mmCIF file of C-alpha atoms and ligand atoms in Angstrom:
data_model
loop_
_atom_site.group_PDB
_atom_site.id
_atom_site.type_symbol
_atom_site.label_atom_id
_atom_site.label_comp_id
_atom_site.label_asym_id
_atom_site.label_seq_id
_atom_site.Cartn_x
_atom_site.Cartn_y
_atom_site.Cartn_z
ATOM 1 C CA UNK A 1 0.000 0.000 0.000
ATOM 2 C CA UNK A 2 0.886 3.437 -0.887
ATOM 3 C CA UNK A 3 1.972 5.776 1.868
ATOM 4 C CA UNK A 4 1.539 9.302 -0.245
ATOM 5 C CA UNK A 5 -0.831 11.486 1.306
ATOM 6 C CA UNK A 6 -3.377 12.120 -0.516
ATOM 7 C CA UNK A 7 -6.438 14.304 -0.020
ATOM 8 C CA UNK A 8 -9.000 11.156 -0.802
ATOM 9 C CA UNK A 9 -7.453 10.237 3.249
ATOM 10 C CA UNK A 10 -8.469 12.954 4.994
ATOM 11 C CA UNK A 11 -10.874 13.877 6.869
ATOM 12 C CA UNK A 12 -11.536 17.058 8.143
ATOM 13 C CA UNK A 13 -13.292 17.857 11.699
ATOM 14 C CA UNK A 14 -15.460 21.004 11.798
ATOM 15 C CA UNK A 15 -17.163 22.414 15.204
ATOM 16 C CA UNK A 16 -20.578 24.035 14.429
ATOM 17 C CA UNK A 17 -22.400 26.470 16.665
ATOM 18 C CA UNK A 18 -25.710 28.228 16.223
ATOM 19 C CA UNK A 19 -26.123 31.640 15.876
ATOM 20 C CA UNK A 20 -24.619 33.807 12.533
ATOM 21 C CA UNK A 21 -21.539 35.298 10.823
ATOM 22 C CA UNK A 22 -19.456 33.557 13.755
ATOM 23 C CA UNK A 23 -15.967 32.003 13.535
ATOM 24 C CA UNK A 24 -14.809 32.004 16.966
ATOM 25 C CA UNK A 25 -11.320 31.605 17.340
ATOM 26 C CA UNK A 26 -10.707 28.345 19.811
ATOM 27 C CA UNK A 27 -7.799 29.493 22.799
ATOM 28 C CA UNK A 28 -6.861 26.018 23.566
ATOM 29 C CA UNK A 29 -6.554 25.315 20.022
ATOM 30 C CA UNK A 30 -4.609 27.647 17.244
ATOM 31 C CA UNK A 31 -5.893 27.651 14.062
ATOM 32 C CA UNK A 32 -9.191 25.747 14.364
ATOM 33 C CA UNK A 33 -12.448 27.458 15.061
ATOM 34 C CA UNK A 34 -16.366 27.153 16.469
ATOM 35 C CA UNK A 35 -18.526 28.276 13.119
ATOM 36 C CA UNK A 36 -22.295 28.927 12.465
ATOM 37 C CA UNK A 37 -23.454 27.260 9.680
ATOM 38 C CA UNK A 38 -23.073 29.813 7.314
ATOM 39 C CA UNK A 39 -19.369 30.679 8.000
ATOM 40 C CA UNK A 40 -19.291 26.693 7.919
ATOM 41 C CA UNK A 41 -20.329 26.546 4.522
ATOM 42 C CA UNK A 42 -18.589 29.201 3.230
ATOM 43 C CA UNK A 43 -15.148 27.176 5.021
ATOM 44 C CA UNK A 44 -16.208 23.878 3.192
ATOM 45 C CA UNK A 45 -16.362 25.703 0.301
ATOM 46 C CA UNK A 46 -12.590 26.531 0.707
ATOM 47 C CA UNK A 47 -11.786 23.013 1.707
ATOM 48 C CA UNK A 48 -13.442 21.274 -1.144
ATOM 49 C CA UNK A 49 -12.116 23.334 -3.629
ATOM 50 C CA UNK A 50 -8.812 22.388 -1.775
ATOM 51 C CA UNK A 51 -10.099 19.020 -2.729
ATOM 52 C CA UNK A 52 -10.940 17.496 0.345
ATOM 53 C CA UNK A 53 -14.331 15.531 0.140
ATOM 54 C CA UNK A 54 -14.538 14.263 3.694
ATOM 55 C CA UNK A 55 -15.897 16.408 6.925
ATOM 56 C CA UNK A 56 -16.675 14.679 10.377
ATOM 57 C CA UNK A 57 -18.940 17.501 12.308
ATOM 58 C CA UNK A 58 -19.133 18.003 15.713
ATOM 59 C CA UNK A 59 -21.960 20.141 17.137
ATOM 60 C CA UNK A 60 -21.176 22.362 19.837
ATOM 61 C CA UNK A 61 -25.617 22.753 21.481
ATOM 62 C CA UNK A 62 -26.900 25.964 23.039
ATOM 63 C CA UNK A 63 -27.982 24.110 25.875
ATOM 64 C CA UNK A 64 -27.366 20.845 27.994
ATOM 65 C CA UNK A 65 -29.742 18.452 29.874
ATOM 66 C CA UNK A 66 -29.561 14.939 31.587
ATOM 67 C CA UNK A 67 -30.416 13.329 28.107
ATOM 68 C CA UNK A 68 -28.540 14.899 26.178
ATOM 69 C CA UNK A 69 -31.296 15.961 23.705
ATOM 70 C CA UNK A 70 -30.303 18.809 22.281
ATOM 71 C CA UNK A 71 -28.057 15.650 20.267
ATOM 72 C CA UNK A 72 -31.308 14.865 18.904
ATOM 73 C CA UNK A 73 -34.414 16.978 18.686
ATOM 74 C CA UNK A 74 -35.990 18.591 15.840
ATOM 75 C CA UNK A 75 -33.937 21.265 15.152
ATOM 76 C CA UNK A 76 -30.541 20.401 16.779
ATOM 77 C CA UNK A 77 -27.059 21.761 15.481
ATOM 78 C CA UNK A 78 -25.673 18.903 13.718
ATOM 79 C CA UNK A 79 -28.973 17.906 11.779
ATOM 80 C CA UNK A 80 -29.116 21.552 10.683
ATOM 81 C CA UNK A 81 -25.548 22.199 9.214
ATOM 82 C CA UNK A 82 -25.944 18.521 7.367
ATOM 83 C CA UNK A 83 -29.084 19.473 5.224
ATOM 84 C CA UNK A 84 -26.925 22.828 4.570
ATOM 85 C CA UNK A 85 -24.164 21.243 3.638
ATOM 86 C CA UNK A 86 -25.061 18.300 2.098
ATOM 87 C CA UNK A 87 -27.380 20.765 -0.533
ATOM 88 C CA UNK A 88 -24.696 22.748 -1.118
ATOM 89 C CA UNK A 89 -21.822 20.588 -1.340
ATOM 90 C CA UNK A 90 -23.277 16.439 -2.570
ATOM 91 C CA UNK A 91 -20.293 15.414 -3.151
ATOM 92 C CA UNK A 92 -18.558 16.062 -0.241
ATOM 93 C CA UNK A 93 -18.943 12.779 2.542
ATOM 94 C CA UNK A 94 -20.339 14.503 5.356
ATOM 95 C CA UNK A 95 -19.800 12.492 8.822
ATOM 96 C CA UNK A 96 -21.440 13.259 11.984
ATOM 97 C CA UNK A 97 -19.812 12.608 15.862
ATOM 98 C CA UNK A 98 -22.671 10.751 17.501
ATOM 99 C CA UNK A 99 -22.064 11.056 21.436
ATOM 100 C CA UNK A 100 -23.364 12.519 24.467
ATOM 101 C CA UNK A 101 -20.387 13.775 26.029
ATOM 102 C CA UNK A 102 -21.112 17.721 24.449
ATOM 103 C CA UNK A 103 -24.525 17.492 25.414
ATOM 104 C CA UNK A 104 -24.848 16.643 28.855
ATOM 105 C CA UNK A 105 -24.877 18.334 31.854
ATOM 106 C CA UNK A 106 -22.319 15.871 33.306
ATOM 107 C CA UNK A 107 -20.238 16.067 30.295
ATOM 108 C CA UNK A 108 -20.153 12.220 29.777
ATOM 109 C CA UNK A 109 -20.567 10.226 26.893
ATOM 110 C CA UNK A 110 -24.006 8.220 28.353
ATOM 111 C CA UNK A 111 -27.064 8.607 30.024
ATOM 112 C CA UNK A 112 -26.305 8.022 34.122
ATOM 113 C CA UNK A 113 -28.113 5.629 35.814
ATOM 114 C CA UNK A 114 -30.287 7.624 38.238
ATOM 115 C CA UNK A 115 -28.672 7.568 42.015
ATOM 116 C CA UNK A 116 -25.193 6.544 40.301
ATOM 117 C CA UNK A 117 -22.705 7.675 38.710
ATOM 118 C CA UNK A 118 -22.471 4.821 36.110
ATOM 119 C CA UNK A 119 -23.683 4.689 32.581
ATOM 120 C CA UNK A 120 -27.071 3.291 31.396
ATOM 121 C CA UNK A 121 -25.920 1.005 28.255
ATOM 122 C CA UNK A 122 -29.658 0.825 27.289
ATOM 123 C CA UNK A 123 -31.141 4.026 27.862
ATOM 124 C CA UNK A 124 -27.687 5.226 26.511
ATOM 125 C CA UNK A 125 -28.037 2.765 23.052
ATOM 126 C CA UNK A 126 -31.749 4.195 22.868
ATOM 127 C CA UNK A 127 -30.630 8.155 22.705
ATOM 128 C CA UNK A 128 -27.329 7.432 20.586
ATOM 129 C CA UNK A 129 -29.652 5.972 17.924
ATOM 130 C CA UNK A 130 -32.280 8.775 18.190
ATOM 131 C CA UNK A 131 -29.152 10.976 17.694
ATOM 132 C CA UNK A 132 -27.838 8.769 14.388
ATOM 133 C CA UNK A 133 -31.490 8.951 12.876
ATOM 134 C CA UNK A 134 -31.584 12.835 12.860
ATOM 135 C CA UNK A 135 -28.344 13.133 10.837
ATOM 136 C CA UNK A 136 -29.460 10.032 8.830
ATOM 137 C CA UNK A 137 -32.239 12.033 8.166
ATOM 138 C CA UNK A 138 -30.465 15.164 7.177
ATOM 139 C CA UNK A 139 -28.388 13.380 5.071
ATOM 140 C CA UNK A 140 -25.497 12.265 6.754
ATOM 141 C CA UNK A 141 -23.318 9.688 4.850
ATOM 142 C CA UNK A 142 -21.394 8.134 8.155
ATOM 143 C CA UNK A 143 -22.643 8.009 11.798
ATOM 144 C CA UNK A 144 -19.502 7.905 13.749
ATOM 145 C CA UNK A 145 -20.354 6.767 17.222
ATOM 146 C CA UNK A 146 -18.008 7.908 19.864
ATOM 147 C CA UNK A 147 -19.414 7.093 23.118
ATOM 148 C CA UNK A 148 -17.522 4.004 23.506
ATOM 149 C CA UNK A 149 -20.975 2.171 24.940
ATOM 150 C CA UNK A 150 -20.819 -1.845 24.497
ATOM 151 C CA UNK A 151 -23.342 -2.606 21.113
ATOM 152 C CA UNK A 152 -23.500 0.961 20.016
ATOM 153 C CA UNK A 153 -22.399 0.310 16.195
ATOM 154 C CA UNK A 154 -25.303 -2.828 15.751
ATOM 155 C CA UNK A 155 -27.863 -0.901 18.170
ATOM 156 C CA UNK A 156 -27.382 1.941 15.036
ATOM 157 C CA UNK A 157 -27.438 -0.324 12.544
ATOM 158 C CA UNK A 158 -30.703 -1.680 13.635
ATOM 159 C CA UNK A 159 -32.322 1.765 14.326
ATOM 160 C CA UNK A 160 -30.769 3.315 10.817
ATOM 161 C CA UNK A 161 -32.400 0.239 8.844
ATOM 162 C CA UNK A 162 -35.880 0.771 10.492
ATOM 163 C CA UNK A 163 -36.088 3.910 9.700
ATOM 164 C CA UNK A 164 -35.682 3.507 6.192
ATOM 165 C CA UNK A 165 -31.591 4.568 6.234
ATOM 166 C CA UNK A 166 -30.120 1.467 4.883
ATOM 167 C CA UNK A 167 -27.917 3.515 2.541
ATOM 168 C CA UNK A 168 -26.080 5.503 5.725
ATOM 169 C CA UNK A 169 -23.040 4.041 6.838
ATOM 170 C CA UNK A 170 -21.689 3.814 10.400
ATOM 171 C CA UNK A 171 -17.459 4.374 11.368
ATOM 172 C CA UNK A 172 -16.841 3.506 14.248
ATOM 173 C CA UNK A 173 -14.947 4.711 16.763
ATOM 174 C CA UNK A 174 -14.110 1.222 17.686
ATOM 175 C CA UNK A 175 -10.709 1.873 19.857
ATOM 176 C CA UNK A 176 -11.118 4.859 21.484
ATOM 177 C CA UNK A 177 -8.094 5.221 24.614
ATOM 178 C CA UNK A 178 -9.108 7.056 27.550
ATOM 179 C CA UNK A 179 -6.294 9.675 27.100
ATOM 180 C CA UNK A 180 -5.056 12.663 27.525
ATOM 181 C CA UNK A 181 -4.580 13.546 24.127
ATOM 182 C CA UNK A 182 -8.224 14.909 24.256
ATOM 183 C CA UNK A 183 -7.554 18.027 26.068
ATOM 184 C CA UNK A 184 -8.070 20.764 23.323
ATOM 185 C CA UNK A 185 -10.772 19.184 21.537
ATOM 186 C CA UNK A 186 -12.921 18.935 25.142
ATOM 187 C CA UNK A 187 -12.237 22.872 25.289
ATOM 188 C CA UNK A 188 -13.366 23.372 21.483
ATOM 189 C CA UNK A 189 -16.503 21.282 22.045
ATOM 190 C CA UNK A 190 -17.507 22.604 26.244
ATOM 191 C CA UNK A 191 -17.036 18.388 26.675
ATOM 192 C CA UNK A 192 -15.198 17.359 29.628
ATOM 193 C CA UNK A 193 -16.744 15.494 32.160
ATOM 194 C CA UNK A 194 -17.874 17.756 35.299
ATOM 195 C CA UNK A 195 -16.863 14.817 37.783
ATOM 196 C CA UNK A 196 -14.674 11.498 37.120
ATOM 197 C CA UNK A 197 -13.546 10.419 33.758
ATOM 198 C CA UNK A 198 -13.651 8.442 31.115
ATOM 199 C CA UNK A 199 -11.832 5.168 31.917
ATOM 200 C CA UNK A 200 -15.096 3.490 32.405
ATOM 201 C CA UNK A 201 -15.984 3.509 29.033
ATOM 202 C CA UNK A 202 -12.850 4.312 26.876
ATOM 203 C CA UNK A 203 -9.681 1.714 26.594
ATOM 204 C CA UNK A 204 -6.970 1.347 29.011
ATOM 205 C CA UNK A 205 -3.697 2.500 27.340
ATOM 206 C CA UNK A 206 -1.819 -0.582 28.901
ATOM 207 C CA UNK A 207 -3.285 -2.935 26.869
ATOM 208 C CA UNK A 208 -2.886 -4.089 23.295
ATOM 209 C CA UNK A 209 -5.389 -6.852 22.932
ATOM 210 C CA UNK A 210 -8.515 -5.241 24.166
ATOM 211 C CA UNK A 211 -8.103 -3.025 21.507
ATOM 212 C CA UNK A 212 -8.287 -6.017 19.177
ATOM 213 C CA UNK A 213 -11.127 -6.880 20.438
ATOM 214 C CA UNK A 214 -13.533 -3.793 20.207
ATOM 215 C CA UNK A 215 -12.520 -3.535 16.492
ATOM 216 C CA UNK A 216 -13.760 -7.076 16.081
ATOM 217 C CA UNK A 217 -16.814 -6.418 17.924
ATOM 218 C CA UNK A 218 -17.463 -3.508 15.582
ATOM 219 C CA UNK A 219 -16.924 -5.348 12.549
ATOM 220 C CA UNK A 220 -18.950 -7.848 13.874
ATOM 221 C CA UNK A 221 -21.693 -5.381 14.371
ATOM 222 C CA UNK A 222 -21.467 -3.481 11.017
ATOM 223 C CA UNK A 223 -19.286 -1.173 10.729
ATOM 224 C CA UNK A 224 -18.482 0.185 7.587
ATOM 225 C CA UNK A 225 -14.732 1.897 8.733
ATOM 226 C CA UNK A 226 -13.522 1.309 11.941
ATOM 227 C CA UNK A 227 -11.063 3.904 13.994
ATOM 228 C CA UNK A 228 -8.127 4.109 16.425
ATOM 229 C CA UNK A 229 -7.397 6.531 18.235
ATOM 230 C CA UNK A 230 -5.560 8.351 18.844
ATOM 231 C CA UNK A 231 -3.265 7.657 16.470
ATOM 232 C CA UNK A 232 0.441 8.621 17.144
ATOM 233 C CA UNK A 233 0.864 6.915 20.572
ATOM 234 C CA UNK A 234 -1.071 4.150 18.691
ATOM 235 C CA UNK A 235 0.695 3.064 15.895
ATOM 236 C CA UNK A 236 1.266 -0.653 16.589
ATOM 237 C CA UNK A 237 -2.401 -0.305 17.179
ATOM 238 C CA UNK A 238 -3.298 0.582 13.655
ATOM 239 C CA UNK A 239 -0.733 -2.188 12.854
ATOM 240 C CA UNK A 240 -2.163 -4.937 14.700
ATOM 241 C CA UNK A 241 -5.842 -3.649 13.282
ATOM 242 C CA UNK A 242 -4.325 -3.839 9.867
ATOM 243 C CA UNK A 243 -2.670 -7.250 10.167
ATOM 244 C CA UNK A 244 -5.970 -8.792 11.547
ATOM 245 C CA UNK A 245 -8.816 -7.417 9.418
ATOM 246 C CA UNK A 246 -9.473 -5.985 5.871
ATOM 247 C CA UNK A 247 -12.173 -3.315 7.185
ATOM 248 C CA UNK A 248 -11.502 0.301 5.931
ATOM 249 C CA UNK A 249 -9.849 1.623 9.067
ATOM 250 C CA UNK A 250 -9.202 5.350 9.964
ATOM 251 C CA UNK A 251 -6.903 7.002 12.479
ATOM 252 C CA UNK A 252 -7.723 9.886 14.277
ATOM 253 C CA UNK A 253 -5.232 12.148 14.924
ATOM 254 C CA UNK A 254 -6.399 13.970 17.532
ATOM 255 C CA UNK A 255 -6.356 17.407 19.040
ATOM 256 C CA UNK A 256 -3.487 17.054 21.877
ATOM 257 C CA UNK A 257 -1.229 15.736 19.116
ATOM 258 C CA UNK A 258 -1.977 18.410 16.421
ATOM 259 C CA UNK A 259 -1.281 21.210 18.921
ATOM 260 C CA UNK A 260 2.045 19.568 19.523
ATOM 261 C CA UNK A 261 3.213 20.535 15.897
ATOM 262 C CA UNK A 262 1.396 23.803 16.210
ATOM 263 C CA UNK A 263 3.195 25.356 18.954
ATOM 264 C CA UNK A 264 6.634 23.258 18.162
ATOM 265 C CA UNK A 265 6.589 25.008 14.788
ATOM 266 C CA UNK A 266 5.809 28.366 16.239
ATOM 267 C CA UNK A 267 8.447 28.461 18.761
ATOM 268 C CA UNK A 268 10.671 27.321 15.616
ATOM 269 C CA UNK A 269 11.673 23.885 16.905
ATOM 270 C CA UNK A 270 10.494 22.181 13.811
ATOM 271 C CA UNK A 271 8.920 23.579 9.864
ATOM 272 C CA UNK A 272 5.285 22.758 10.163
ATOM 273 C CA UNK A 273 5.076 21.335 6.848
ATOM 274 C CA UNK A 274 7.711 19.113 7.362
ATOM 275 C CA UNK A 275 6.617 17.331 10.429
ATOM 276 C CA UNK A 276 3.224 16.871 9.274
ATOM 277 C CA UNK A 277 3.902 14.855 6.185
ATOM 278 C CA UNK A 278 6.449 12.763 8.841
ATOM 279 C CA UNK A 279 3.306 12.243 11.007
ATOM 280 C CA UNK A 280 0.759 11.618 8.473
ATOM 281 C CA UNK A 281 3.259 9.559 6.464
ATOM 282 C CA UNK A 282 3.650 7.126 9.823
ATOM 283 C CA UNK A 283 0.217 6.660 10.138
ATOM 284 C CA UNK A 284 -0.221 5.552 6.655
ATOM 285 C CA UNK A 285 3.013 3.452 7.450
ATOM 286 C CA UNK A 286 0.905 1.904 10.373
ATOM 287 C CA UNK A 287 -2.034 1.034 8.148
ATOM 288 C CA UNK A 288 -4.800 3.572 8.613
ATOM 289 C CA UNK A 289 -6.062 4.107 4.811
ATOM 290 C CA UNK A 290 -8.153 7.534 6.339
ATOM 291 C CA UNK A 291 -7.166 9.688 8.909
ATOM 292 C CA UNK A 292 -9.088 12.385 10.890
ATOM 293 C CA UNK A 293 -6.785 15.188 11.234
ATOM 294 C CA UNK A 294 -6.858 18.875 12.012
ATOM 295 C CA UNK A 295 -4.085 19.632 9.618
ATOM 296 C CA UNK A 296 -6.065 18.112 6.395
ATOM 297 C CA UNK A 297 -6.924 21.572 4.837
ATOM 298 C CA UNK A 298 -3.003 22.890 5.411
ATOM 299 C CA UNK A 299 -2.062 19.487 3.871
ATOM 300 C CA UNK A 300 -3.960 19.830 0.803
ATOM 301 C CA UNK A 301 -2.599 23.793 0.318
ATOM 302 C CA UNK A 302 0.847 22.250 0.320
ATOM 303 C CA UNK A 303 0.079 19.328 -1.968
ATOM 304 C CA UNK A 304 -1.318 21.719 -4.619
ATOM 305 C CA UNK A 305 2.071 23.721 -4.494
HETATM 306 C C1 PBG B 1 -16.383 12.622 22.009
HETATM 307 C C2 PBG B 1 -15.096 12.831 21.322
HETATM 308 C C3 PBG B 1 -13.834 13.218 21.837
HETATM 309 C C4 PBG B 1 -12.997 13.398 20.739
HETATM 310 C C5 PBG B 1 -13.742 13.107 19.605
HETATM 311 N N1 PBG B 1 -15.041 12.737 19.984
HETATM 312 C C6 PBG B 1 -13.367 13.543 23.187
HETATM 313 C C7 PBG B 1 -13.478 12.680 24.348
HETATM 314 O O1 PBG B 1 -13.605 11.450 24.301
HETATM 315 O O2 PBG B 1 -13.434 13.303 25.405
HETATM 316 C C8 PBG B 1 -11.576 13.864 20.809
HETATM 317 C C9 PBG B 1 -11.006 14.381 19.542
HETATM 318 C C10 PBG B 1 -9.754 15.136 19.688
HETATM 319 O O3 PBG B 1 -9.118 15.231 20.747
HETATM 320 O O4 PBG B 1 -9.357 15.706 18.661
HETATM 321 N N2 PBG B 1 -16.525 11.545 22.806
#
């Protein structure tokens, strides 16, 4: 397999907020920003005549509850920028985060039991599906659960199919580490948890096979693309993923490592362009044939050059 970059591999993550004419510069996070959908489009305009023709959107709600369903009623961010974008722009593969973790008061990625602080698999599987029939509905190519919660990706499946979305596909976000990589993206999106963390739900760093595992499962289940991530501490990961299964399989290289390279390359310790195309160029090494990465629309500037 090839390991040029090429714009067909990347996939680029937007955050979408409501309101209008915003493009709200993120502090934890130089050079990505919160957009309403109309600064959105006119950005995915840029990108896909950069010739990128993948986004994975991540809705940032105007408000939070215990169920998270701002993810899911009539009206909700993510449904709305997807008809938008989707008319504008049919050719572009429009993906959609499906998780709870932006949308909840608690910031986690389920619905809590009620005196506990544990997850509710099935009231969890039940609003996760809602969620994936909205953007199915809008028009949404990929689902891409996130919440890490046991059965999501055939739970989806099931709910897509019934409601007449046989067509939609599902990545998922099969091995997802509880890390600390995550840091700037839970700023961009308002999505850390407000007690605890994630190591209930997300995979333990330690271990190799587990990971294994939960891509299986996922397979199993239906997934049409499966993920890692993140990707750079992860690489023998993606390796192992690669070795075992034929299933398209994206990396996602995530926020803590792209601002890494950012601030690196503006403190002068390495050229930006350089060390990108090293990183990218490992993870296609690894075995990832997509990845998720904040530096896709920079990428495809410098491959045109
Ligand atoms: C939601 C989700 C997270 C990321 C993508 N989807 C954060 C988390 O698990 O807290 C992280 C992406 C990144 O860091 O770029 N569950």
């Amino acid at each position: 397999m090839s390991t040029n970059i090429k714009t067909d591999d990347l996939i680029y993550p937007y955050f979408v907020i409501s309101g209008k004419g915003k493009a709200e510069e993120i502090g934890s996070f130089p050079g990505q920003r919160r957009f309403s959908i109309d600064k959105l489009l006119a950005d995915i305009k840029e990108s896909a005549d950069l010739g990128l023709n993948k986004v994975l959107i991540f809705g940032v709600p105007a408000g939070k509850d215990k169920e998270g369903s701002f993810a899911y009623l009539k009206g909700n961010i993510v449904s709305a920028a997807v008809k938008e974008v989707k008319k504008q722009f049919p050719k572009v593969k429009v993906m959609t985060d499906v998780c709870l973790c932006a949308y909840t008061s608690h910031g986690h990625c389920g619905i809590l039991k009620r005196h506990r602080k544990q997850i509710d698999l099935a009231a969890t599987l039940d609003v996760l599906s809602k969620i994936a029939v909205a953007h199915a509905q809008a028009g949404a190519d990929y689902v891409a659960p996130s919440a890490m919660a046991q059965g999501q990706v055939e739970a989806i499946r099931k709910a897509l199919n019934e409601a007449g979305h046989k067509r939609t596909k599902i990545m998922g976000y099969s091995a997802k580490f509880a890390s600390s990589f995550y840091g700037p993206f839970r700023n961009a999106a308002g999505s850390a948890p407000k007690f605890g963390d994630r190591r209930a739900y997300q995979l333990d760093y330690r271990h190799r096979k587990n990971a294994l595992r939960e891509i299986g499962d996922d397979i199993g289940e239906g997934a049409d693309i499966v993920m890692v991530k993140p990707a750079l501490s992860y690489l023998d990961i993606i390796r192992d993923v690669r070795s075992e299964y034929r299933t398209p399989l994206a990396a996602y290289n995530v926020s803590g490592e792209y601002v890494f390279v950012k601030y690196g390359a503006r403190k002068g310790l390495w050229r930006e362009r350089d060390i990108v195309f090293e990183i990218m160029t490992s993870i296609k090494r690894a075995g990832a044939d997509f990845i998720i990465t904040y530096h896709a629309k920079d990428i495809a500037r410098w491959l045109k050059e």
